[in-house]
Coordinates of C-alpha atoms in Angstrom, one line a residue:
M8 CA -37.4 -61.4 -77.3
G9 CA -37.3 -62.8 -80.8
R10 CA -34.3 -62.1 -83.0
M11 CA -35.0 -60.4 -86.2
S12 CA -33.6 -61.7 -89.6
D13 CA -30.8 -59.7 -91.3
T14 CA -32.9 -59.9 -94.6
P15 CA -35.3 -57.1 -95.1
P16 CA -38.9 -58.0 -95.5
P17 CA -40.5 -57.7 -99.0
S18 CA -42.4 -54.7 -99.7
S19 CA -45.7 -54.5 -101.7
S20 CA -44.6 -51.4 -103.2
A21 CA -41.3 -52.7 -104.5
P22 CA -40.7 -52.1 -108.2
A23 CA -40.9 -54.8 -110.8
S24 CA -37.3 -54.4 -111.4
L25 CA -36.4 -56.0 -108.1
P26 CA -34.6 -59.3 -108.1
A27 CA -36.7 -62.5 -108.1
T28 CA -38.0 -64.1 -104.9
A29 CA -35.7 -67.0 -105.1
E30 CA -32.8 -64.7 -104.5
L31 CA -34.2 -63.5 -101.3
P32 CA -33.2 -65.2 -98.0
E33 CA -35.9 -67.2 -96.4
A34 CA -37.3 -65.9 -93.2
V35 CA -36.9 -68.1 -90.2
A36 CA -39.3 -67.8 -87.3
V37 CA -37.4 -67.6 -84.0
P38 CA -39.4 -68.7 -80.9
R39 CA -39.7 -66.0 -78.2
R40 CA -37.8 -66.6 -75.0
R41 CA -39.7 -66.9 -71.7
S42 CA -38.7 -64.2 -69.1
H43 CA -37.8 -65.4 -65.5
G44 CA -39.5 -63.8 -62.4
Y45 CA -36.4 -63.5 -60.2
A46 CA -35.3 -60.3 -61.8
V47 CA -37.9 -58.3 -60.1
W48 CA -36.3 -59.1 -56.7
L49 CA -33.0 -57.5 -57.7
I50 CA -34.1 -54.0 -56.8
P51 CA -35.5 -54.7 -53.3
I52 CA -32.3 -56.7 -52.6
L53 CA -30.2 -53.9 -53.6
A54 CA -32.3 -51.5 -51.5
A55 CA -32.0 -53.8 -48.6
L56 CA -28.3 -54.1 -49.0
I57 CA -27.9 -50.3 -49.2
G58 CA -30.1 -50.0 -46.1
L59 CA -28.2 -52.5 -44.3
T60 CA -24.9 -50.8 -45.2
L61 CA -26.2 -47.5 -44.0
G62 CA -27.5 -49.1 -40.9
V63 CA -24.3 -50.8 -40.2
R64 CA -22.5 -47.5 -40.8
A65 CA -24.8 -45.7 -38.5
W66 CA -24.5 -48.3 -35.8
L67 CA -20.7 -48.2 -36.2
A68 CA -20.8 -44.3 -36.0
T69 CA -22.9 -44.3 -32.9
G70 CA -21.1 -44.0 -29.6
P71 CA -22.2 -44.9 -26.1
T72 CA -25.3 -43.6 -24.5
V73 CA -24.9 -41.6 -21.3
T74 CA -27.3 -40.1 -18.8
I75 CA -26.7 -36.8 -17.1
T76 CA -28.8 -35.6 -14.2
F77 CA -29.4 -31.9 -13.9
K78 CA -31.5 -29.9 -11.5
T79 CA -33.5 -28.4 -14.3
A80 CA -33.9 -28.8 -18.0
E81 CA -33.7 -25.1 -18.7
D82 CA -32.3 -24.3 -22.2
L83 CA -32.1 -28.1 -23.0
E84 CA -34.2 -29.6 -26.0
P85 CA -34.1 -33.2 -27.2
G86 CA -32.8 -33.4 -30.8
K87 CA -31.3 -29.9 -30.7
T88 CA -29.0 -29.6 -27.8
K89 CA -25.5 -30.7 -28.5
I90 CA -22.7 -31.9 -26.3
K91 CA -19.5 -30.2 -27.2
Y92 CA -15.8 -30.6 -26.2
K93 CA -13.5 -27.8 -27.3
N94 CA -16.4 -26.5 -29.4
V95 CA -16.6 -29.9 -31.4
D96 CA -19.9 -31.9 -31.4
I97 CA -19.5 -35.2 -29.6
G98 CA -23.0 -36.0 -28.8
D99 CA -26.7 -35.1 -29.0
V100 CA -29.5 -35.0 -26.4
K101 CA -32.1 -37.6 -27.3
S102 CA -34.5 -37.4 -24.6
I103 CA -35.2 -35.6 -21.3
A104 CA -37.2 -37.1 -18.4
L105 CA -37.9 -36.4 -14.8
A106 CA -35.6 -38.1 -12.3
P107 CA -37.2 -41.0 -10.4
D108 CA -37.2 -38.9 -7.2
G109 CA -38.6 -35.8 -9.0
K110 CA -35.8 -33.6 -7.8
G111 CA -34.2 -33.2 -11.2
V112 CA -34.1 -34.3 -14.8
V113 CA -32.3 -37.1 -16.5
V114 CA -30.9 -36.2 -19.9
T115 CA -30.1 -39.1 -22.2
A116 CA -27.5 -38.4 -24.8
E117 CA -25.9 -40.4 -27.6
M118 CA -22.2 -39.8 -27.9
T119 CA -20.3 -40.1 -31.1
Q120 CA -18.0 -43.0 -31.9
G121 CA -14.7 -42.5 -30.3
A122 CA -16.1 -40.6 -27.3
Q123 CA -15.8 -43.6 -25.1
K124 CA -12.4 -42.5 -23.9
L125 CA -13.9 -39.2 -22.7
L126 CA -16.4 -40.8 -20.4
L127 CA -14.3 -41.3 -17.3
D128 CA -15.3 -41.5 -13.7
D129 CA -14.4 -37.8 -13.0
T130 CA -15.6 -36.4 -16.2
R131 CA -17.8 -33.4 -15.6
F132 CA -20.8 -32.0 -17.5
W133 CA -22.5 -28.6 -17.2
V134 CA -24.9 -26.5 -19.3
V135 CA -23.2 -23.7 -21.2
R136 CA -25.4 -20.6 -21.3
A137 CA -24.9 -16.8 -20.9
R138 CA -23.9 -16.1 -17.3
V139 CA -23.1 -13.0 -15.5
A140 CA -20.9 -13.5 -12.4
G141 CA -18.4 -11.5 -10.4
S142 CA -15.6 -13.0 -12.3
G143 CA -17.0 -11.8 -15.6
V144 CA -19.6 -12.6 -18.3
T145 CA -19.4 -16.0 -20.1
G146 CA -21.4 -17.9 -22.7
L147 CA -22.4 -14.9 -24.8
S148 CA -22.2 -16.9 -28.0
T149 CA -25.1 -19.1 -26.8
L150 CA -27.5 -16.2 -27.1
L151 CA -27.6 -17.0 -30.9
S152 CA -26.6 -20.6 -31.2
G153 CA -28.5 -21.9 -28.1
A154 CA -27.2 -23.5 -25.0
Y155 CA -25.2 -26.7 -25.1
I156 CA -23.7 -29.2 -22.7
G157 CA -20.0 -28.7 -22.0
I158 CA -17.7 -31.5 -20.8
D159 CA -14.4 -31.6 -18.9
I160 CA -12.5 -34.7 -19.4
G161 CA -11.3 -36.3 -16.2
T162 CA -8.1 -38.1 -15.4
S163 CA -9.5 -41.3 -13.9
S164 CA -8.8 -44.6 -15.5
E165 CA -12.3 -46.0 -15.0
S166 CA -15.1 -45.3 -17.4
R167 CA -18.5 -44.2 -16.5
R168 CA -22.0 -43.8 -18.2
E169 CA -24.1 -42.1 -15.6
F170 CA -23.2 -38.5 -14.5
V171 CA -24.4 -35.7 -12.3
G172 CA -24.2 -32.4 -14.0
L173 CA -22.6 -29.3 -12.4
D174 CA -24.8 -26.3 -11.5
V175 CA -22.1 -23.9 -12.7
P176 CA -19.2 -24.2 -15.1
P177 CA -15.9 -25.3 -13.4
S178 CA -13.5 -22.5 -12.9
V179 CA -10.6 -24.6 -14.1
T180 CA -10.6 -27.5 -16.5
A181 CA -8.5 -30.6 -16.1
D182 CA -6.3 -29.9 -19.1
E183 CA -5.2 -26.4 -17.8
P184 CA -1.6 -26.6 -16.5
G185 CA -1.0 -25.5 -12.9
R186 CA -1.6 -26.7 -9.4
E187 CA -4.4 -26.6 -7.0
F188 CA -3.9 -25.7 -3.3
I189 CA -6.0 -25.8 -0.2
L190 CA -6.5 -22.8 2.0
R191 CA -8.2 -22.8 5.5
S192 CA -9.5 -19.7 7.1
A193 CA -11.9 -18.7 9.9
D194 CA -14.3 -17.0 7.4
L195 CA -14.8 -16.6 3.7
G196 CA -14.7 -12.8 3.7
S197 CA -15.7 -11.4 0.3
V198 CA -14.0 -14.2 -1.6
D199 CA -16.1 -16.2 -4.1
I200 CA -15.6 -18.8 -6.7
G201 CA -13.6 -17.2 -9.5
S202 CA -12.1 -14.5 -7.3
P203 CA -8.6 -13.7 -8.4
V204 CA -5.4 -14.8 -6.7
Y205 CA -2.4 -12.3 -6.9
F206 CA 1.3 -12.7 -6.6
R207 CA 3.1 -9.3 -6.4
R208 CA -0.1 -7.7 -7.7
V209 CA -0.2 -9.9 -10.8
Q210 CA -3.2 -12.2 -11.2
V211 CA -1.7 -15.8 -11.4
G212 CA -4.8 -17.9 -10.4
K213 CA -8.3 -18.0 -9.1
V214 CA -10.5 -19.5 -6.4
T215 CA -12.1 -22.7 -7.7
A216 CA -14.2 -23.9 -4.8
T217 CA -15.3 -22.8 -1.3
R218 CA -16.8 -25.0 1.4
L219 CA -17.9 -24.6 5.0
D220 CA -16.2 -27.1 7.3
A221 CA -18.2 -29.9 8.7
D222 CA -17.8 -28.6 12.3
G223 CA -18.7 -25.1 11.2
R224 CA -15.6 -23.6 12.8
G225 CA -14.0 -22.5 9.5
V226 CA -14.0 -22.6 5.7
T227 CA -11.9 -24.4 3.2
L228 CA -11.0 -22.9 -0.1
R229 CA -9.4 -24.3 -3.2
V230 CA -7.2 -22.0 -5.3
F231 CA -5.7 -22.8 -8.7
I232 CA -2.3 -21.3 -9.6
S233 CA -1.7 -21.4 -13.4
A234 CA 1.6 -22.5 -14.8
P235 CA 4.4 -21.4 -14.6
H236 CA 3.4 -19.2 -11.6
E237 CA 2.8 -22.3 -9.3
Q238 CA 6.5 -22.5 -8.8
H239 CA 6.3 -19.4 -6.6
V240 CA 4.1 -21.2 -4.1
T241 CA 6.6 -22.7 -1.6
E242 CA 6.2 -24.4 1.8
N243 CA 6.9 -21.0 3.4
T244 CA 4.4 -19.1 1.4
R245 CA 1.7 -17.1 3.2
F246 CA -1.8 -16.5 1.8
W247 CA -4.0 -13.5 3.0
H248 CA -7.2 -11.8 2.1
A249 CA -6.6 -9.0 -0.4
S250 CA -10.3 -7.9 -0.6
G251 CA -11.2 -4.2 -0.4
L252 CA -9.0 -1.7 1.3
D253 CA -6.7 -2.8 4.1
V254 CA -6.4 0.2 6.3
A255 CA -4.4 0.1 9.5
L256 CA -3.9 2.7 12.1
D257 CA -1.0 2.0 14.4
A258 CA 2.0 3.7 16.0
G259 CA 3.5 4.0 12.6
G260 CA 0.6 6.0 11.2
I261 CA -2.1 5.2 8.7
K262 CA -1.3 2.4 6.3
L263 CA -3.4 1.7 3.2
Q264 CA -2.9 -1.4 1.1
T265 CA -4.7 -3.0 -1.8
Q266 CA -4.0 -5.3 -4.7
S267 CA -6.1 -4.0 -7.6
L268 CA -9.4 -2.3 -8.4
I269 CA -11.0 -5.7 -9.1
S270 CA -10.0 -7.1 -5.8
I271 CA -11.5 -4.0 -4.1
V272 CA -14.9 -4.6 -5.7
L273 CA -14.9 -8.4 -6.0
G274 CA -12.4 -9.5 -3.4
G275 CA -9.3 -11.6 -3.9
I276 CA -6.4 -13.5 -2.3
A277 CA -2.7 -12.6 -2.4
F278 CA 0.3 -14.7 -1.4
G279 CA 4.0 -14.2 -0.9
A280 CA 6.9 -15.3 1.3
P281 CA 8.4 -13.4 4.2
E282 CA 11.5 -11.5 3.4
S283 CA 13.3 -13.1 6.3
G284 CA 14.3 -16.7 6.0
A285 CA 14.5 -19.1 3.0
P286 CA 11.4 -19.5 0.8
G287 CA 11.6 -23.3 1.1
A288 CA 10.9 -25.9 -1.5
A289 CA 8.1 -25.7 -4.0
A290 CA 4.8 -26.8 -2.6
E291 CA 3.1 -29.9 -4.0
A292 CA -0.5 -29.9 -5.3
E293 CA -3.2 -30.1 -2.6
H294 CA -0.7 -28.6 -0.1
S295 CA -2.7 -26.9 2.7
F296 CA -2.0 -23.3 3.8
A297 CA -3.6 -21.0 6.4
L298 CA -5.5 -18.0 4.9
F299 CA -4.7 -14.9 7.1
E300 CA -6.9 -11.9 7.5
N301 CA -4.4 -9.5 6.1
Q302 CA -0.7 -9.2 5.0
A303 CA 0.5 -8.0 8.4
L304 CA -0.8 -11.1 10.2
A305 CA 0.5 -13.3 7.4
M306 CA 4.0 -12.0 7.6
K307 CA 4.3 -12.3 11.3
R308 CA 7.3 -14.2 12.5
T309 CA 6.9 -17.7 13.8
S310 CA 7.9 -18.7 17.3
S311 CA 11.3 -19.9 16.1
E312 CA 12.1 -16.5 14.7
V313 CA 11.3 -14.4 17.8
T314 CA 12.5 -14.0 21.4
P315 CA 9.6 -13.6 23.9
M316 CA 9.9 -11.1 26.7
V317 CA 7.6 -9.4 29.2
A318 CA 7.7 -5.9 30.8
H319 CA 5.6 -4.8 33.8
F320 CA 4.4 -1.3 33.5
T321 CA 2.6 0.6 36.3
E322 CA 1.5 3.6 34.4
S323 CA -1.6 3.8 32.1
L324 CA -1.4 1.7 28.9
R325 CA -4.0 3.9 27.1
G326 CA -3.0 3.9 23.4
L327 CA -1.0 0.7 23.6
A328 CA -2.5 -2.4 21.8
P329 CA -1.3 -5.8 20.7
G330 CA 0.7 -5.3 17.5
A331 CA 2.3 -2.1 18.6
Q332 CA 5.9 -1.7 17.6
I333 CA 8.9 -2.3 19.8
D334 CA 11.4 0.4 18.8
F335 CA 15.1 0.5 19.5
R336 CA 16.4 4.0 18.6
G337 CA 14.2 4.2 15.5
V338 CA 14.4 0.6 14.4
V339 CA 11.5 -1.7 14.8
V340 CA 12.8 -4.8 16.5
G341 CA 9.6 -6.5 17.7
E342 CA 5.9 -6.1 18.5
V343 CA 3.6 -6.2 21.5
T344 CA 1.7 -9.5 21.6
S345 CA -0.4 -9.3 24.8
I346 CA -1.5 -7.0 27.5
D347 CA -2.7 -8.1 30.9
V348 CA -3.5 -6.9 34.4
S349 CA -1.9 -8.4 37.6
Y350 CA -2.0 -7.5 41.3
D351 CA 1.0 -7.7 43.6
R352 CA -0.2 -8.6 47.1
D353 CA 3.0 -7.7 48.7
R354 CA 3.2 -4.3 47.2
R355 CA -0.6 -3.9 47.1
E356 CA -0.5 -2.4 43.7
F357 CA -1.6 -3.2 40.2
S358 CA 0.8 -3.7 37.3
F359 CA 0.3 -4.3 33.6
P360 CA 2.4 -7.1 32.1
V361 CA 3.0 -6.5 28.4
G362 CA 4.1 -9.5 26.4
M363 CA 6.5 -8.7 23.6
V364 CA 8.5 -10.6 21.0
L365 CA 11.8 -9.4 19.5
Y366 CA 12.7 -10.2 15.9
S367 CA 15.9 -12.2 15.8
D368 CA 16.6 -11.1 12.3
R369 CA 16.4 -7.4 13.2
L370 CA 19.6 -7.6 15.2
G371 CA 21.5 -7.2 12.0
S372 CA 23.8 -9.6 10.2
K373 CA 26.9 -8.4 12.0
V374 CA 25.3 -8.7 15.4
S375 CA 23.9 -12.1 14.5
A376 CA 27.3 -13.2 13.2
A377 CA 29.0 -12.0 16.4
I378 CA 26.4 -13.9 18.5
E379 CA 27.0 -17.0 16.5
R380 CA 30.8 -16.6 16.9
A381 CA 30.6 -16.0 20.6
Q382 CA 27.9 -18.7 21.0
V383 CA 25.8 -16.3 23.0
D384 CA 22.1 -16.9 23.4
P385 CA 20.0 -13.9 22.5
T386 CA 18.4 -14.0 25.9
E387 CA 21.7 -13.9 27.6
L388 CA 22.6 -10.9 25.4
M389 CA 19.5 -9.1 26.6
R390 CA 20.3 -9.9 30.2
R391 CA 23.7 -8.3 29.8
S392 CA 22.1 -5.3 28.2
I393 CA 19.7 -4.9 31.0
E394 CA 22.6 -4.8 33.5
R395 CA 24.0 -2.0 31.4
G396 CA 20.9 0.0 31.7
L397 CA 18.5 -1.3 28.9
R398 CA 14.9 -0.4 29.8
A399 CA 11.5 -0.5 28.3
Q400 CA 9.6 2.8 28.1
L401 CA 6.2 3.8 26.8
R402 CA 6.3 6.6 24.3
T403 CA 3.6 8.4 22.3
A404 CA 3.8 7.8 18.5
N405 CA 0.9 10.0 17.4
L406 CA -0.4 12.9 19.5
L407 CA -3.5 13.1 17.3
T408 CA -4.6 9.5 17.8
G409 CA -2.8 8.8 21.1
Q410 CA -1.2 5.6 19.7
R411 CA 1.7 4.5 21.8
Y412 CA 4.6 2.0 21.4
V413 CA 7.3 0.5 23.6
A414 CA 10.8 1.9 23.2
L415 CA 14.0 0.1 24.3
D416 CA 16.9 2.3 25.1
F417 CA 19.8 2.5 27.5
F418 CA 19.5 4.7 30.5
P419 CA 22.9 4.9 32.2
G420 CA 21.4 6.4 35.4
A421 CA 18.7 3.7 35.7
R422 CA 18.5 2.0 39.0
P423 CA 20.2 -1.5 38.9
V424 CA 17.8 -4.4 38.9
K425 CA 18.2 -8.1 38.9
T426 CA 17.0 -9.9 35.7
A427 CA 14.5 -12.6 36.1
A428 CA 12.2 -14.8 34.2
A429 CA 8.4 -14.2 34.5
P430 CA 5.4 -15.8 32.8
A431 CA 3.9 -13.7 30.0
A432 CA 0.2 -13.2 29.5
G433 CA -1.5 -16.3 28.1
S434 CA 1.7 -18.4 28.6
E435 CA 2.9 -20.5 31.5
A436 CA 6.4 -20.6 30.2
P437 CA 8.7 -18.1 31.9
V438 CA 10.3 -15.5 29.7
L439 CA 12.9 -12.9 30.4
E440 CA 11.5 -9.8 32.1
I441 CA 12.8 -6.4 31.0
P442 CA 12.6 -3.7 33.6
T443 CA 10.6 -0.5 32.8
I444 CA 11.1 3.2 33.3
S445 CA 8.5 5.8 33.3
G446 CA 7.9 7.5 30.0
S447 CA 8.6 11.1 29.0
L448 CA 4.9 11.8 28.9
E449 CA 4.6 10.8 32.5
D450 CA 7.5 12.9 33.4
L451 CA 5.9 15.8 31.7
Q452 CA 2.7 15.1 33.5
A453 CA 4.5 15.1 36.8
T454 CA 6.2 18.4 36.0
L455 CA 2.9 19.9 35.1
T456 CA 1.5 18.6 38.3
S457 CA 4.3 20.2 40.3
I458 CA 3.8 23.5 38.5
A459 CA 0.1 23.3 39.2
K460 CA 0.7 22.8 42.9
R461 CA 3.1 25.8 43.0
I462 CA 0.5 27.9 41.2
E463 CA -2.0 26.8 43.8
N464 CA 0.3 28.2 46.6
V465 CA 0.5 31.6 45.0
P466 CA -1.6 34.2 47.2
F467 CA -3.6 35.5 44.3
D468 CA -6.0 37.3 46.8
E469 CA -3.2 39.2 48.4
I470 CA -1.7 40.1 45.1
A471 CA -5.1 41.3 43.8
A472 CA -5.5 43.5 46.9
D473 CA -2.1 45.0 46.5
L474 CA -2.7 45.5 42.9
R475 CA -5.9 47.2 43.6
T476 CA -4.2 49.6 46.0
A477 CA -1.5 50.2 43.5
L478 CA -4.0 51.0 40.8
Q479 CA -5.8 53.4 43.2
S480 CA -2.5 55.2 43.9
L481 CA -1.7 55.4 40.2
D482 CA -5.1 56.8 39.6
R483 CA -4.5 59.6 42.1
T484 CA -1.1 60.3 40.6
L485 CA -2.6 60.6 37.2
K486 CA -5.2 63.1 38.5
N487 CA -2.5 65.3 40.1
T488 CA -0.5 65.2 36.8
D489 CA -3.6 66.3 35.0
G490 CA -3.9 69.3 37.4
L491 CA -0.3 70.3 37.0
I492 CA -0.5 70.2 33.3
G493 CA -3.5 72.4 33.4
R494 CA -1.7 75.0 35.5
L495 CA 1.3 74.9 33.3
D496 CA -0.9 75.5 30.4
G497 CA -2.2 78.7 31.9
Q498 CA 1.3 80.1 32.6
L499 CA 2.5 79.3 29.2
G500 CA -0.3 81.6 27.8
E501 CA 1.4 84.6 29.5
L502 CA 4.9 83.7 28.4
V503 CA 4.1 83.2 24.8
P504 CA 4.4 86.9 23.6
E505 CA 7.8 87.3 25.4
L506 CA 8.9 84.1 23.8
K507 CA 7.9 85.3 20.3
A508 CA 9.9 88.6 20.8
A509 CA 12.9 86.7 21.9
I510 CA 12.7 84.4 18.9
A511 CA 12.4 87.4 16.6
D512 CA 15.6 89.0 18.1
T513 CA 17.3 85.8 17.7
R514 CA 16.4 85.6 14.1
R515 CA 17.6 89.1 13.4
T516 CA 20.9 88.4 15.2
M517 CA 21.4 85.3 13.2
K518 CA 20.7 87.1 10.0
S519 CA 23.2 89.8 10.8
A520 CA 25.8 87.2 11.7
D521 CA 25.0 85.5 8.4
N522 CA 25.5 88.8 6.5
L523 CA 28.7 89.4 8.3
L524 CA 30.1 86.0 7.6
A525 CA 29.3 86.1 3.9
S526 CA 32.4 85.9 1.6
D527 CA 31.4 88.7 -0.7
T528 CA 30.6 91.3 1.9
P529 CA 32.8 94.5 2.3
T530 CA 33.4 93.6 5.9
Q531 CA 34.9 90.3 4.9
Q532 CA 37.1 92.0 2.3
E533 CA 38.2 94.7 4.8
L534 CA 38.9 92.1 7.3
R535 CA 41.0 90.1 4.8
E536 CA 43.0 93.2 3.9
A537 CA 43.6 94.0 7.6
L538 CA 44.8 90.5 8.1
R539 CA 47.2 90.8 5.3
E540 CA 48.6 94.1 6.7
V541 CA 49.0 92.4 10.0
S542 CA 50.7 89.6 8.3
R543 CA 53.1 91.9 6.6
A544 CA 53.8 93.8 9.8
A545 CA 54.5 90.5 11.5
Q546 CA 56.9 89.5 8.7
S547 CA 58.8 92.8 9.1
M548 CA 58.9 92.4 12.8
R549 CA 60.5 89.0 12.4
E550 CA 63.1 90.3 10.0
L551 CA 63.9 93.2 12.3
T552 CA 64.2 90.9 15.2
D553 CA 66.5 88.6 13.3
Y554 CA 68.7 91.5 12.2
V555 CA 68.9 92.9 15.7
Q556 CA 69.9 89.6 17.0
R557 CA 72.7 89.3 14.5
R558 CA 73.9 92.9 14.8
P559 CA 72.8 94.3 18.2
E560 CA 75.3 97.3 17.7
S561 CA 73.0 98.4 15.0
L562 CA 70.7 99.8 17.7
L563 CA 73.5 102.3 18.4
R564 CA 75.3 102.6 15.2
G565 CA 72.5 102.1 12.8
K566 CA 72.4 99.8 9.9
P567 CA 75.9 99.6 8.2
G568 CA 76.2 100.3 4.6
E569 CA 73.5 102.9 4.5
P570 CA 74.6 106.3 3.3
E571 CA 74.3 109.2 5.7
E572 CA 72.5 112.3 4.7
G573 CA 74.7 114.6 2.7
G574 CA 76.9 111.6 1.4
K575 CA 78.3 110.4 4.7
R576 CA 77.8 107.2 6.5

């Protein structure tokens, strides 16, 4: 561009009074500079720099690419489906393609920068969508926002880029505090993934996985106990099914147990430690436990806590079953474990050996302490008790159901026996045999049988004939009595007028007597006056008698001191 002179150009319309031309500065022509072409590249370069910067920033912000294999691409869309961890976006689904074997889909996703540390060997992915399961309803928020892929960070130290997605969300994430334990059972029952686990009827965990064993002879379950309740799981803990209603009918009556309404409908598992014995140390994670059918089986004593015995009964065992109580004067001291049938060739009779176990802890602390002080074996103690008359007896616990139990008691008059060891049913090891005595019900049956036999000997026919004869005689007597009454009735008709006249005379006599005895009648007054006169006469007679006794001469001389007639005495 040319540079303009500071001197203004002359104007044709300038007035004549303007200064002369010589006074004006001389215009100098300035040559125009030539423009260079490199300026036009400035903008593209700047644009390229900006693009490069954005590209670098985008490259730096982009994380690793992972592939996740799912069974189906339901609810997944490239460019829309997010990968979220704790509800924070950490990746986007870029593409979805069929798996090479055609059995699933492969989802390719780009993770954000910094997500490398989340992609570990045991990291798990699953699709979060609305689900309705027995444990509850989850993923309701995805009805509006759309499904997304959830991630659970593993604990492995090795990284990974290819994953297989889960079909269902995991019940427990890796960052949830607690411990996971293994349970083994004969069957799964009504337990499912997500079923609650109770401790003292408080939900403290859930079932995280179930699996049928490879040999098909049982199932394996994994349960997660949340912190801080995992400390209650010790090595002596027992797990049992708490599904539905646990109804038991035994010698003690009907027993009904349940954990909660949810466990009744959806099933569940409960655990606890036996009251007897120490609970033991806290169980480590992955510790294996047996899952029992119910609480009663779970809380049974171990072999080290019981004393096995056997009793041979010869009477019927109807109503007695394994699990029946062993009672000692109202205290449950054991239970029946087995029932068998044996035949004695020498005696040529059948007997029924009943296996039993006695709870060592039910002997009481004082008895146990005494045994320890005396260093007496519990079996030896039972042997001594048997010598003193201890016997086993079958008794009826419930007349309605016919349930029976085995009672231990002392019978001083029992026949002495020698104690011996005998094998119990299902065991080759000899155990102490406790002698038996017939039950009270059998005694009652024997008594009733004896009474029935006596009744059979009663001559009912003869008694009936005699009774018939007696009735006929009584009938004749009654007929005679009727005839006698009829005759008396006719005679009474003749005697009635005379009786009426006699009654009228009697009434008149009574009336006369009543009038005579009335207090205001003249007869009564005359009688009173007569009585008074008689009283005065009697008084005079007493005075005269007294005077004559004092002065008997007065009978001859008269009363002294009385003037004679004419003035003489």
